[in-house]
C-alpha atoms as one frame of an Amber mdcrd trajectory, in Angstrom:
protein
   0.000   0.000   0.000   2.869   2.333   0.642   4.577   1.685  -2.388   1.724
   2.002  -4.771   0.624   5.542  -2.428   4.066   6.947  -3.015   4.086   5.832
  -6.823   0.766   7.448  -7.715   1.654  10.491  -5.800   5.351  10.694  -7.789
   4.095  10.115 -11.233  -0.164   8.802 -11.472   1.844   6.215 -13.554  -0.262
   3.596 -15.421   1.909   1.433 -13.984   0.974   2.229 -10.102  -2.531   2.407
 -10.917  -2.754  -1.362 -12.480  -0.433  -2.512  -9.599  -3.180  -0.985  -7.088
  -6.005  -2.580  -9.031  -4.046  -5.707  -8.705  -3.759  -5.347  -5.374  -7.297
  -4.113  -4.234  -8.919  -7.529  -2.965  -5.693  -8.043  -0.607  -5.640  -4.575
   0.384  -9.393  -4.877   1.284  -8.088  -8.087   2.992  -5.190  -6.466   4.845
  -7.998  -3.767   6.052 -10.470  -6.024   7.255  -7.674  -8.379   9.468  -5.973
  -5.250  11.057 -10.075  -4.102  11.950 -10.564  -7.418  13.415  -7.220  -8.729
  14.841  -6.488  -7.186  18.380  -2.672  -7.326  17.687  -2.386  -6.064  14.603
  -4.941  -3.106  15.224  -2.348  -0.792  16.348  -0.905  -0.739  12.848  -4.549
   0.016  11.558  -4.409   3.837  11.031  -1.064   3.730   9.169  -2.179   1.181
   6.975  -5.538   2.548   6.191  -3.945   5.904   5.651  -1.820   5.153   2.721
  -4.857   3.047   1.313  -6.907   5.882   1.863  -4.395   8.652   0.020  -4.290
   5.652  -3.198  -8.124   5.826  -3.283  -8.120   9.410  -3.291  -5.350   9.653
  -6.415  -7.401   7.015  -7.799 -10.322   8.661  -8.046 -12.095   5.481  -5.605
 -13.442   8.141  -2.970 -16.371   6.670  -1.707 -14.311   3.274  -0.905 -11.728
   5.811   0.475 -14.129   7.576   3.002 -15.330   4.431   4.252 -11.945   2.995
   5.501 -10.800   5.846   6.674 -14.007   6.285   8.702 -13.861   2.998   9.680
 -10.451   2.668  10.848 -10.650   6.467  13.055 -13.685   4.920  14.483 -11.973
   1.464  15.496  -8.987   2.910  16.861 -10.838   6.012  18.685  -8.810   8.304
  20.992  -7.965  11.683  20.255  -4.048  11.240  21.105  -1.862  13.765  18.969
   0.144  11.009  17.122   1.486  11.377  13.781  -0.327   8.346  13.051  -3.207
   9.892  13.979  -2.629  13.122  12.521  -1.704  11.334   9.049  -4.692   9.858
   8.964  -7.070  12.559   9.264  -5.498  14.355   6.872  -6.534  11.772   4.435
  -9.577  11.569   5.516 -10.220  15.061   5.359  -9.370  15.684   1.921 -11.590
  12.803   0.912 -14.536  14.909   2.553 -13.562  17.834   0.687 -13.339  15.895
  -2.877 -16.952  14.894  -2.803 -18.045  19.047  -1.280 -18.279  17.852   2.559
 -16.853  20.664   3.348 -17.892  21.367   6.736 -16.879  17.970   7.593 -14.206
  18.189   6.229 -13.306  21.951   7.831 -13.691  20.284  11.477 -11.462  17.040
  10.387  -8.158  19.416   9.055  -8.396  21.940  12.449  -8.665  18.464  14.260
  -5.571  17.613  12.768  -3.806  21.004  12.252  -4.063  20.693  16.383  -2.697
  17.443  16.495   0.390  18.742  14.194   1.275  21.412  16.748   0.740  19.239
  19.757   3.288  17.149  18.221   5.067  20.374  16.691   5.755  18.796  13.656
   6.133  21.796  10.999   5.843  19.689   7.803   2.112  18.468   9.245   1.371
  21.744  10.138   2.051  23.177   6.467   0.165  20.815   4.790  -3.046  21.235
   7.847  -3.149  24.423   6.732  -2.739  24.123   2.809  -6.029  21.832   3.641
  -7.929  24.481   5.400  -7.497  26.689   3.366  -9.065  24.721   0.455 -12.026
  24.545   2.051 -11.846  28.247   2.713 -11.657  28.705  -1.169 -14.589  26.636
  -1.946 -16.840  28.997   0.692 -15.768  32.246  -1.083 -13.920  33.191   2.082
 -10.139  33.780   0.252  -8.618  36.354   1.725  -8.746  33.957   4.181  -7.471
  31.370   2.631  -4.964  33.839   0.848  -3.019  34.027   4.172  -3.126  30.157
   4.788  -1.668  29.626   1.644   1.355  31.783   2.048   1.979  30.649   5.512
   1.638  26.495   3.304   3.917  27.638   0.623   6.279  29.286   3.510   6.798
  26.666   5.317   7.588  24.696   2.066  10.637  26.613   1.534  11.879  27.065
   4.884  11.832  22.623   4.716  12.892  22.847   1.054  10.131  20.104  -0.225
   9.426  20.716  -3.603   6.505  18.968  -3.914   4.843  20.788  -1.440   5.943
  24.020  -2.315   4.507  23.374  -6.081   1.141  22.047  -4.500   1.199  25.306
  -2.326   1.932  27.388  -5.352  -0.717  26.428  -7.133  -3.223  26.182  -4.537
  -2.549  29.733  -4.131  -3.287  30.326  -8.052  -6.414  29.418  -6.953  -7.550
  31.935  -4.849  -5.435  34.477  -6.554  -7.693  34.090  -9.414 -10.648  36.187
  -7.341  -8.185  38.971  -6.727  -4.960  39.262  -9.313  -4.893  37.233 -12.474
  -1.489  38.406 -12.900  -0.572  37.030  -9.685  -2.783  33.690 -10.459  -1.252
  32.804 -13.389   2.285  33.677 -12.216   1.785  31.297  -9.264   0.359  28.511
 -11.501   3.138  28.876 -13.831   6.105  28.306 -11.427   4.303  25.696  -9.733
   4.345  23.790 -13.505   7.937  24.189 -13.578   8.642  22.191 -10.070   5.794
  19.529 -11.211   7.938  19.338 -14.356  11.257  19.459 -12.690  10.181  16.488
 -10.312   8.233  14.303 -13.661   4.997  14.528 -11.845   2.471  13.951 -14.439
  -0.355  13.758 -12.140   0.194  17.015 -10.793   1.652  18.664 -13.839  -2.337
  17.586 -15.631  -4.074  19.078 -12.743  -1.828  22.437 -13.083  -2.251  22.700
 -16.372  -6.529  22.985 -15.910  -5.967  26.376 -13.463  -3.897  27.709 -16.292
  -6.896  26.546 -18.365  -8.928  28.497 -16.122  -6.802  31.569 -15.949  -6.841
  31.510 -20.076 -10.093  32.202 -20.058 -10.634  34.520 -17.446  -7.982  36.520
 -19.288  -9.963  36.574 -22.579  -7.433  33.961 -24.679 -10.090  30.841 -25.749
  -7.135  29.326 -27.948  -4.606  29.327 -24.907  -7.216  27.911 -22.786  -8.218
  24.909 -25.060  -4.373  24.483 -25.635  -3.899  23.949 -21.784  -7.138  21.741
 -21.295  -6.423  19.715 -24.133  -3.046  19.204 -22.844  -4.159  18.436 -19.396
  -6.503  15.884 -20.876  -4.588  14.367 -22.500  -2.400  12.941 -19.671  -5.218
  12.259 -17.620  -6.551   9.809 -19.983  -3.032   8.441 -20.439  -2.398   8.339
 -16.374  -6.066   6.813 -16.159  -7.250   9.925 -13.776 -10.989  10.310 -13.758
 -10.838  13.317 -11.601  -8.150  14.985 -14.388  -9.978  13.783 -17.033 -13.466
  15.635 -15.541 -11.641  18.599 -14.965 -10.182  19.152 -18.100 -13.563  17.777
 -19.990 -15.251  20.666 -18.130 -13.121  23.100 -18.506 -12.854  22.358 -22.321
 -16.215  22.158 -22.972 -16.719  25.423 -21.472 -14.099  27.199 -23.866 -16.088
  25.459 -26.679 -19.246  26.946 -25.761 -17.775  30.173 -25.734 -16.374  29.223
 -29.312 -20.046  28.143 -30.625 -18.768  24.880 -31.184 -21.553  23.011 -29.385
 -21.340  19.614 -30.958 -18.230  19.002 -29.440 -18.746  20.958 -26.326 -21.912
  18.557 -25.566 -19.494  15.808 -25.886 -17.025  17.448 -23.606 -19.712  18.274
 -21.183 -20.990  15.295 -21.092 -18.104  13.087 -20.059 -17.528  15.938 -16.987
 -21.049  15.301 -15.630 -21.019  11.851 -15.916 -17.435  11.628 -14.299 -18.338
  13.249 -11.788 -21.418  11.647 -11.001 -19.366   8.801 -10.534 -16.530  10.169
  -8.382 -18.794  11.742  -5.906 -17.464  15.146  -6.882 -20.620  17.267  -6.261
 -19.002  20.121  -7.117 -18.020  18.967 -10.177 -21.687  18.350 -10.865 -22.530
  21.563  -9.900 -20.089  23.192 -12.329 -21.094  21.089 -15.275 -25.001  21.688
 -14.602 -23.833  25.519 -14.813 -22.117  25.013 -18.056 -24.612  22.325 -19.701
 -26.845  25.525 -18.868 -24.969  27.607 -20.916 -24.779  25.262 -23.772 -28.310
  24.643 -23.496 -29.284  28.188 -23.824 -26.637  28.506 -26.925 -28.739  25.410
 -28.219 -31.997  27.870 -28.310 -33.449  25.249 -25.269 -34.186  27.448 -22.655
 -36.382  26.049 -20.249 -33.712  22.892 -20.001 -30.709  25.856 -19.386 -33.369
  26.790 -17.077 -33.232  23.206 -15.258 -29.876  22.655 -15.148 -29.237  26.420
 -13.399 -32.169  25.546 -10.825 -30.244  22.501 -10.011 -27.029  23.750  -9.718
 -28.462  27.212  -7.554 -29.680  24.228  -5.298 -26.872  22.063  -5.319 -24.905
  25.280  -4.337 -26.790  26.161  -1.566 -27.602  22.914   0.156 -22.919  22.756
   0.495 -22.906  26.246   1.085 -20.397  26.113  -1.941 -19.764  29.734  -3.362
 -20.010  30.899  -6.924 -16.569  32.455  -7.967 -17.232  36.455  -9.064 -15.870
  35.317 -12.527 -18.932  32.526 -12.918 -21.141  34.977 -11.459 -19.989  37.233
 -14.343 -20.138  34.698 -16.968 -23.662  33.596 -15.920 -25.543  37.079 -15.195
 -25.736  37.513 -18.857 -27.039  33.716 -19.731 -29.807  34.573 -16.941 -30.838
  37.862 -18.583 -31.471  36.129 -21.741 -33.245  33.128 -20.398 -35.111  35.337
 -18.584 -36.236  36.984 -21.298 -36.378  33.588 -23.492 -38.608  32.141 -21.059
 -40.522  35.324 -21.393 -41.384  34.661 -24.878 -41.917  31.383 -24.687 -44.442
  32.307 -21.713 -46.250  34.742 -23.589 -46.703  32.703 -26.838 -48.083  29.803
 -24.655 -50.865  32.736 -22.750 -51.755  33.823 -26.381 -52.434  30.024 -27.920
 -54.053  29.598 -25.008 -56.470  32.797 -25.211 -55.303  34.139 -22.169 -53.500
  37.248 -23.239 -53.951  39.319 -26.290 -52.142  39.175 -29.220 -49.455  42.201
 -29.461 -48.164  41.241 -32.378
């Protein structure tokens, strides 16, 4: 289990993901024997952990959550071990993948206090990397902002360059609500370490915030350049969550480009991805841009589904809508609004109920 963990964090090889495929029924095995066997239960929460960080590079989060919930429930205690500590980190970000985000909020301060207990500075850098993803997600990112820099920080001061390229582009993140320049800058020299250290995994997921960034910035060629690029070693690496990122953010620059053949296509593969990981607020954002296809489609009482849905979806996680969505979508509403109005109005006068204005 620690082998393949390590291997799909390095690279998301092929190679690690068949070997934990391979693996799965005795891993499932090794889980269920350290659960029920008294003298091996100590070594429960280490094991679990790394199975639990596999299933979350793997894209397996539901089967993820449930060990990891199972094996903090077995072992109980709130001790500030790093075993401890290691494991709800794990288990936290598997909350957050799937939009549990106030679960997931209490789970990373649970273990950003065991980190300090045990004054461990590389657990306390990632704690608060975690936090302040969830921070992100609520809109709150000045907030997060500060987290970030105090993650990527820390990073240097230790000199891990994995972490500090995660931090970096974490922070491109919530730069992207505040200084695009700054966003893009951040994303850019977090590529470069991803690059420097051949990890593919990370270097696909990179390349969809500079995806993101293209767009925001006006360039629809750069954008579908970077998504297509990012897609296309997800689908070699076999990431679903990489692949439904980059399908969504694709399909959204195609929509913007009229071409809605192949943006359905694009869009499509997102939803249903993400349907399957979990990921609800990856179904969220491809409601929101099946929406907008829908209304470029001239179907606008099915755009006006799919944004009821996704307003819903949104505030059932108390997930917040980034300004530049919110800018994106305020004209799609106008004219659905005032699609809807026609299509209202034709109805009242076939039915007799209104006059006919011409």
């Amino acid at each position: 289990a620690t082998e393949i963990e390590q291997a799909l964090r390095a690279t998301g090889g092929v190679e690690a993901r068949t070997s934990f495929d391979l693996d799965l029924d005795n891993i499932r095995a090794g889980v269920a024997y350290r659960s029920e066997a008294p003298v091996v239960a100590q070594r429960l929460l280490p094991f679990a952990t790394m199975v639990g960080r596999a299933h979350d590079i793997q894209g397996t989060w539901h089967e993820g959550r449930r060990v990891m919930q199972a094996a903090l429930a077995l072992v109980g205690g709130a001790d500030a071990t790093f075993e401890r500590g290691a494991a709800l980190a794990a288990y936290g970000n598997l909350l957050f993948n799937q939009g549990d985000y106030e679960e997931a909020e209490r789970v990373q301060r649970a273990c950003l206090d065991v980190q300090r207990a045990l004054g461990s500075q590389s657990g306390i850098m990632s704690a608060l990397g975690n936090i302040a993803n969830v921070l992100t997600e609520r809109g709150e990112w000045r907030e997060a902002r500060v987290l970030y820099e105090e993650n990527l920080r820390i990073a240097r001061e230790l000199g891990q360059r994995w972490p500090e390229g995660a931090a970096l582009v974490n922070l491109s993140t919530v730069q992207m609500h505040l200084d695009l320049a700054e966003a893009e800058q951040s994303a850019l020299a977090g590529l470069e370490i991803f690059e420097s250290l051949s990890a593919r995994w990370a270097i696909a997921h990179t390349k969809v915030n500079l995806a993101l960034i293209a767009v925001l910035r006006g360039d629809l060629t750069r954008s579908e350049d970077w998504a297509r690029e990012s897609l296309a070693i997800s689908e070699e690496l076999g990431d679903r969550h990489g692949q439904a990122l980059a399908q969504g953010q694709l399909g959204r620059v195609l929509v913007a480009r009229g071409l809605l053949a192949e943006a359905k296509a694009s869009l499509g593969c997102a939803y249903h991805l993400n349907r399957e990981l979990g990921d609800q607020p990856g179904v969220i954002n491809a409601y929101e841009s099946l929406a907008l296809l829908a209304l470029e489609a001239a179907e606008p009482e099915l755009s006006a589904r799919l944004l009821a849905a996704a307003d819903g979806l949104r505030e059932e996680l108390r997930i917040a809508r980034p300004d530049y969505h919110a800018k994106e979508l305020m004209p799609a509403r106008e004219r659905l609004a005032a699609a809807l109005g026609e299509i209202e109005g034709r109805d009242a006068r076939e039915s007799g109920d209104a006059p006919d204005r011409g």
